[in-house]
Amino acid sequence: MAAAALWRSGAKLRRNMPIYLASWKAPPSVFKSSRSEAMANPSNEGVVCAPLDTLTEEEIMMKEMVKKFAQDRIAPLVKTMDANAEMDASVLQGLFEQGLMSIELGPEYGGTGSSFFSTILVVEELAKVDPAVALLCELQNTITNKLFITYGTEEQKRTYLPRLAKDLTGSFCLSEVGSGSDAFSLKTRADKKEDCYVINGSKMWISFAEQAGVFFVMANANPSLGYKGITCFIVDHGTEGLHVGKKEDKLGIRSTSTCPVTFENVKVPKTNILGQLGEGYKYAIGVLNVGRIGIAAQMLGLAQGCFDHTIPYVKERVQFGKNIFEFQGMQHQIAQVATQLEAARLLTYNAARLVEAGRPFRKEASMAKYYAAEVAALTTSKCIEWMGGVGFTKDYPIEKYYRDCKIGSIYEGTSNIQLSTIAKCIGQEY
């Protein structure tokens, strides 16, 4: 009797199970990344399905130019800049001269007029030599310029974009003491006073605040609406009441300035609102989603640069009568890291190509950033181990790559935030 009752209850459970779980039939939805989109008449339009790392002539030229610039102008200064925790002025000047601070800006604004994918290639190449310099280029192109291009008025574009292409750097002020990952719980306020807004509050961990000539300040203009009151204000350096604090003494990317910024009754005219009142949170999400691909490129370049410094040493270092690269245990470790580097590159390039194609990329951007940061941490750690004692000294750049990579799992969305974003996207796909 008991066995029969158990069998009947089991049958009832099976009958109540969703059909796609009760059989080998295909599930009703498929993981979005496993679905491909066919090109319309590729043969007629001359479109060739090329590998993700296939570059156009323009992209190859850009990549080679940046490689030479990085080796000639940046590499000799990296160790000193890291030790002094200060960006050499000639590096910033060189980035402007080469057009690397305005890659996607049109010629009418003095920009290079290139593509987003070119920006990713530039960041990757710079990061192979110095991830700190790569960050300066990445933030200028994927956040500062992008905000003006996407949301700025014509007057704002004419005022700022030509200078951003020539000698002006921007800084994005979002994070606060109590709002890191929970960014939209920020407390900085912007109170309306006749023909202007008065900003009061403080920001933390603001990249390049020391060098910035213009700040994008996220402040709540209507706290009663919660995060929907957050508005983006354009505030010029030197505005009365704006104070940049002492820069942080950091573990890595030391030549970049990271400072607190305070606002004490800072008056901002209505014309300095970027976009629409109360839309700031949307703008922040938008540029950070794009910026995550830039950080993925930074971590990718960092890891590749570290790997490229290490392998020649491993092939020359002799122990037990042969170079250590010949030991199978070493070969397997190197092969694993090389495979993960390639996977990170393809994730990053794919996310960038999706942006250029105008297709959804939020999940792919988070995947690229999360994975590239993980690979950078693994690669730099392994490279120190492979080089042994010398890898632990400042005579070689390996330890700097190791210090620099840690920030990849923290800024522009922590690794846990990326995982949450990926999971949310997957949940929406099924």
XYZ file of C-alpha atoms in Angstrom:
430
model
C 0.000 0.000 0.000
C 2.773 2.417 0.938
C 4.681 1.599 -2.257
C 1.577 2.162 -4.382
C 0.890 5.509 -2.697
C 4.483 6.575 -3.296
C 4.251 5.567 -6.963
C 0.984 7.507 -7.375
C 2.484 10.633 -5.754
C 5.547 10.339 -8.002
C 3.369 10.050 -11.090
C 1.408 13.093 -9.981
C 4.645 15.050 -9.544
C 5.814 14.059 -13.014
C 2.490 15.116 -14.510
C 2.856 18.522 -12.849
C 6.399 19.096 -14.077
C 6.939 21.580 -16.948
C 6.970 19.676 -20.240
C 10.532 20.755 -21.062
C 11.774 19.263 -17.792
C 9.746 16.076 -18.071
C 11.171 15.088 -21.454
C 14.118 15.533 -23.793
C 12.253 18.180 -25.767
C 14.057 21.471 -26.408
C 13.462 24.126 -23.736
C 11.154 27.018 -24.669
C 14.027 29.533 -24.667
C 17.681 29.385 -25.553
C 20.620 31.217 -23.960
C 20.904 34.400 -26.031
C 24.635 34.086 -26.572
C 24.141 30.711 -28.238
C 21.833 32.206 -30.859
C 23.456 33.666 -33.940
C 21.995 36.262 -36.270
C 22.295 35.592 -39.980
C 23.667 38.323 -42.206
C 21.246 39.475 -44.867
C 22.463 38.345 -48.298
C 26.160 38.323 -47.380
C 27.224 37.233 -50.858
C 25.282 40.022 -52.513
C 26.541 42.691 -50.142
C 30.139 41.517 -50.195
C 30.130 40.800 -46.464
C 32.597 38.155 -45.296
C 32.223 36.462 -41.917
C 35.697 37.062 -40.527
C 37.243 35.999 -37.211
C 36.611 38.397 -34.325
C 40.236 39.484 -34.208
C 40.336 40.402 -37.902
C 41.135 44.110 -38.157
C 40.555 46.682 -40.862
C 43.541 48.479 -42.385
C 42.681 51.556 -40.346
C 42.546 49.511 -37.128
C 45.887 47.855 -37.916
C 47.491 51.244 -38.564
C 46.066 52.611 -35.315
C 47.288 49.578 -33.362
C 50.826 49.821 -34.800
C 51.012 53.579 -34.229
C 49.987 53.214 -30.574
C 52.416 50.328 -30.074
C 55.312 52.485 -31.295
C 54.175 55.497 -29.274
C 53.893 53.393 -26.113
C 57.339 51.866 -26.544
C 59.072 55.130 -27.457
C 57.310 57.702 -25.271
C 55.764 55.827 -22.343
C 57.913 52.772 -21.568
C 61.013 54.766 -20.486
C 58.895 56.674 -17.924
C 56.756 53.901 -16.437
C 58.994 52.970 -13.512
C 59.535 56.604 -12.478
C 55.866 57.532 -12.792
C 54.881 54.550 -10.655
C 57.481 55.338 -7.979
C 56.541 59.042 -7.864
C 52.809 58.373 -8.162
C 52.566 61.057 -10.826
C 51.786 61.111 -14.540
C 54.548 62.717 -16.580
C 53.259 65.803 -18.399
C 54.900 64.677 -21.638
C 52.765 61.515 -21.656
C 49.512 63.451 -21.446
C 50.763 65.855 -24.099
C 51.713 62.927 -26.314
C 48.263 61.350 -25.996
C 46.703 64.598 -27.225
C 49.236 65.013 -30.028
C 48.556 61.496 -31.303
C 44.798 62.036 -31.247
C 44.333 59.325 -28.634
C 42.175 61.466 -26.358
C 39.542 62.058 -29.036
C 39.405 58.819 -30.994
C 35.689 58.854 -31.793
C 35.237 62.635 -32.002
C 34.553 63.928 -35.498
C 37.047 66.116 -37.375
C 34.721 69.095 -36.853
C 35.705 68.973 -33.177
C 39.366 68.242 -33.841
C 38.978 64.511 -33.235
C 40.357 61.469 -35.015
C 36.957 60.376 -36.326
C 37.643 56.702 -35.753
C 35.559 53.879 -34.256
C 34.749 52.521 -30.812
C 36.621 49.343 -31.669
C 39.705 51.470 -32.372
C 39.360 52.891 -28.856
C 39.413 49.354 -27.469
C 42.523 48.499 -29.472
C 44.263 51.671 -28.288
C 43.479 50.955 -24.632
C 44.714 47.373 -25.011
C 48.008 48.456 -26.591
C 48.663 51.184 -24.028
C 47.904 48.795 -21.155
C 50.571 46.378 -22.407
C 53.107 49.051 -21.456
C 51.351 50.970 -18.663
C 47.781 50.280 -17.502
C 47.699 53.683 -15.762
C 48.161 55.564 -19.031
C 45.609 53.254 -20.646
C 43.077 54.264 -17.989
C 43.530 57.961 -18.776
C 42.813 57.280 -22.440
C 39.940 54.928 -21.656
C 38.071 57.290 -19.346
C 38.464 60.259 -21.678
C 37.078 58.347 -24.652
C 34.430 56.051 -23.179
C 33.011 58.365 -20.509
C 33.920 62.052 -20.888
C 33.678 62.323 -24.667
C 30.823 59.829 -24.821
C 28.701 61.847 -22.393
C 29.106 65.034 -24.416
C 28.561 63.307 -27.767
C 25.460 61.435 -26.626
C 23.701 63.884 -24.318
C 25.287 67.302 -24.783
C 23.582 70.256 -26.448
C 25.169 71.741 -29.545
C 26.441 74.645 -27.458
C 27.991 72.276 -24.897
C 29.629 70.265 -27.675
C 31.082 73.373 -29.328
C 32.340 74.613 -25.963
C 34.005 71.451 -24.674
C 34.717 68.910 -27.421
C 37.403 70.897 -29.300
C 39.243 71.405 -26.003
C 38.849 67.744 -25.018
C 40.571 66.897 -28.287
C 43.381 69.373 -27.634
C 44.345 69.786 -23.977
C 41.381 69.270 -21.606
C 40.667 66.176 -19.522
C 37.391 65.282 -17.856
C 36.444 63.551 -14.614
C 33.315 61.593 -13.719
C 32.024 62.222 -10.184
C 29.611 59.493 -9.083
C 30.956 57.494 -6.113
C 30.617 58.708 -2.535
C 31.588 57.447 0.918
C 28.220 55.732 1.328
C 27.481 54.929 -2.303
C 29.910 52.622 -4.068
C 28.208 49.674 -5.742
C 24.931 51.160 -4.507
C 25.757 54.209 -6.603
C 22.293 55.732 -6.750
C 22.012 56.141 -2.991
C 24.255 59.196 -3.367
C 23.713 62.151 -1.010
C 25.128 65.044 -3.043
C 22.311 67.526 -3.671
C 21.606 70.224 -6.221
C 19.081 72.772 -4.954
C 17.372 75.083 -7.423
C 17.965 78.789 -6.757
C 16.367 81.114 -9.319
C 18.443 80.728 -12.519
C 20.978 78.212 -11.173
C 21.491 75.109 -9.057
C 23.598 75.030 -5.893
C 25.514 71.784 -5.350
C 26.569 70.550 -1.917
C 28.164 67.216 -1.115
C 31.319 65.190 -1.533
C 32.629 62.497 -3.854
C 35.240 59.792 -3.328
C 37.617 57.789 -5.548
C 37.399 60.276 -8.415
C 39.841 59.328 -11.159
C 42.053 62.077 -12.618
C 40.430 64.731 -10.441
C 43.849 66.349 -10.051
C 44.282 66.913 -13.808
C 40.647 67.441 -14.785
C 39.483 70.676 -16.348
C 35.818 69.713 -16.329
C 33.775 67.512 -13.988
C 30.551 65.573 -14.559
C 28.857 65.743 -11.183
C 25.980 63.432 -10.343
C 23.741 65.185 -7.807
C 20.127 64.749 -6.761
C 18.021 67.732 -7.812
C 14.831 66.226 -6.379
C 15.488 63.811 -3.480
C 11.736 63.134 -3.095
C 11.932 61.158 -6.349
C 14.800 58.991 -5.133
C 17.299 58.012 -7.799
C 15.013 59.521 -10.460
C 16.027 62.934 -9.187
C 19.695 62.353 -10.036
C 20.930 64.862 -12.600
C 24.292 65.282 -14.337
C 25.879 68.736 -14.019
C 28.867 70.091 -15.914
C 31.193 71.890 -13.501
C 34.384 73.604 -14.641
C 37.625 73.355 -12.714
C 38.138 76.542 -10.752
C 34.447 77.030 -10.004
C 34.077 78.615 -6.578
C 33.332 76.014 -3.914
C 34.813 73.047 -5.825
C 37.733 71.522 -3.933
C 39.926 68.601 -5.015
C 41.457 66.814 -2.028
C 44.741 65.005 -1.534
C 45.195 62.078 -3.901
C 45.106 58.554 -2.516
C 48.323 56.563 -2.003
C 47.294 53.492 -3.974
C 48.484 49.916 -4.457
C 48.425 50.073 -8.251
C 47.891 52.397 -11.242
C 49.791 54.799 -9.025
C 50.482 57.513 -11.591
C 46.760 58.154 -11.946
C 45.325 60.634 -9.469
C 42.388 59.366 -7.393
C 41.017 62.076 -5.124
C 38.054 63.133 -3.017
C 36.146 66.091 -4.449
C 33.917 68.331 -2.326
C 31.279 70.843 -3.367
C 30.421 73.723 -1.057
C 27.625 75.907 -2.426
C 28.846 75.414 -5.983
C 26.641 77.473 -8.305
C 25.920 75.884 -11.673
C 23.792 77.600 -14.357
C 20.854 75.686 -15.838
C 22.690 75.624 -19.157
C 25.260 73.331 -17.524
C 22.786 70.506 -16.996
C 23.805 67.609 -19.232
C 20.756 66.199 -20.978
C 17.508 66.235 -19.053
C 16.756 66.946 -15.413
C 16.417 63.688 -13.467
C 17.954 61.538 -16.213
C 21.448 61.375 -14.758
C 21.091 57.833 -13.475
C 20.303 56.630 -17.003
C 23.336 58.410 -18.401
C 25.576 56.894 -15.727
C 24.329 53.385 -16.493
C 24.781 53.949 -20.213
C 28.380 55.139 -20.149
C 29.436 52.629 -17.489
C 28.096 49.779 -19.594
C 30.268 50.981 -22.467
C 33.169 51.795 -20.156
C 33.244 48.234 -18.866
C 34.414 47.090 -22.283
C 37.202 49.648 -22.031
C 38.246 48.273 -18.641
C 38.144 44.762 -20.093
C 40.555 45.972 -22.781
C 42.781 47.509 -20.108
C 42.906 44.239 -18.147
C 43.472 42.266 -21.346
C 46.377 44.475 -22.400
C 47.836 44.375 -18.901
C 47.739 40.571 -18.828
C 49.164 40.263 -22.345
C 51.961 42.721 -21.584
C 52.915 40.774 -18.460
C 52.818 37.483 -20.384
C 54.966 38.943 -23.177
C 57.609 40.065 -20.677
C 57.678 36.681 -18.955
C 57.796 34.029 -21.673
C 61.170 35.099 -23.188
C 62.698 34.891 -19.695
C 61.200 31.439 -19.139
C 62.725 30.262 -22.438
C 66.163 31.533 -21.396
C 66.247 30.536 -17.724
C 68.158 27.253 -17.390
C 67.653 24.807 -14.519
C 68.614 21.119 -14.363
C 70.367 21.446 -17.706
C 67.528 22.850 -19.807
C 65.417 25.982 -20.046
C 62.398 25.833 -17.782
C 59.980 26.286 -20.688
C 60.847 22.704 -21.730
C 59.401 21.203 -18.551
C 55.931 19.803 -19.250
C 54.545 21.168 -15.997
C 55.520 24.678 -17.096
C 54.193 24.159 -20.609
C 50.771 23.145 -19.333
C 50.520 26.198 -17.071
C 51.605 28.531 -19.869
C 49.171 26.921 -22.291
C 46.295 27.365 -19.841
C 47.052 31.048 -19.315
C 47.477 31.637 -23.062
C 44.093 30.019 -23.697
C 42.405 32.194 -21.095
C 44.043 35.290 -22.556
C 42.619 34.439 -25.948
C 39.177 33.828 -24.470
C 39.283 37.219 -22.718
C 40.311 38.881 -25.976
C 37.432 37.338 -27.906
C 34.912 38.311 -25.204
C 36.201 41.880 -25.246
C 36.310 42.188 -29.025
C 32.845 40.670 -29.367
C 31.362 43.153 -26.897
C 33.015 46.026 -28.767
C 31.727 44.795 -32.137
C 28.214 44.537 -30.671
C 28.408 48.208 -29.657
C 29.463 49.170 -33.172
C 26.665 47.079 -34.684
C 24.081 48.814 -32.514
C 23.056 45.551 -30.888
C 22.419 44.885 -27.163
C 25.709 44.411 -25.336
C 25.043 44.825 -21.616
C 25.542 41.177 -20.689
C 28.514 40.745 -23.001
C 30.174 43.876 -21.594
C 29.839 42.545 -18.045
C 31.142 39.144 -19.112
C 34.153 40.728 -20.787
C 35.035 42.922 -17.817
C 34.503 40.184 -15.246
C 36.515 37.583 -17.132
C 39.319 39.891 -18.251
C 39.842 41.016 -14.646
C 39.968 37.381 -13.504
C 42.435 36.469 -16.254
C 44.633 39.472 -15.463
C 44.843 38.427 -11.815
C 45.707 34.834 -12.737
C 48.216 35.776 -15.437
C 50.181 38.259 -13.351
C 50.300 35.898 -10.379
C 51.524 33.019 -12.521
C 54.111 35.199 -14.253
C 55.681 36.123 -10.906
C 55.835 32.426 -10.013
C 57.394 31.492 -13.362
C 60.064 34.173 -13.026
C 60.824 33.242 -9.419
C 62.784 35.676 -7.279
C 63.383 38.272 -9.984
C 59.644 38.463 -10.639
C 59.209 39.622 -7.059
C 61.598 42.556 -7.488
C 61.094 45.985 -9.006
C 63.923 45.330 -11.450
C 61.287 43.746 -13.696
C 57.826 45.152 -14.461
C 56.003 41.950 -13.501
C 55.248 43.004 -9.924
C 53.768 46.282 -11.200
C 51.378 44.448 -13.491
C 50.414 42.336 -10.477
C 49.653 45.451 -8.406
C 47.880 47.233 -11.245
C 45.492 44.387 -12.062
C 43.679 44.331 -8.713
C 41.640 47.427 -9.510
C 40.043 45.594 -12.452
C 37.712 43.691 -10.152
C 36.715 46.870 -8.323
C 36.126 49.955 -10.457
C 33.377 50.571 -13.021
C 31.387 47.845 -11.291
C 32.881 45.182 -9.027
C 33.143 41.578 -10.173
C 30.144 40.679 -8.023
C 28.118 43.439 -9.669
C 29.115 42.072 -13.082
C 27.987 38.585 -12.062
C 24.667 39.971 -10.833
C 24.185 41.823 -14.124
C 24.985 38.704 -16.147
C 22.564 36.608 -14.082
C 19.826 39.224 -14.450
C 20.242 39.220 -18.216
C 20.140 35.427 -18.322
C 16.987 35.429 -16.230
C 15.347 37.758 -18.756
C 16.339 35.539 -21.674
C 14.572 32.420 -20.386
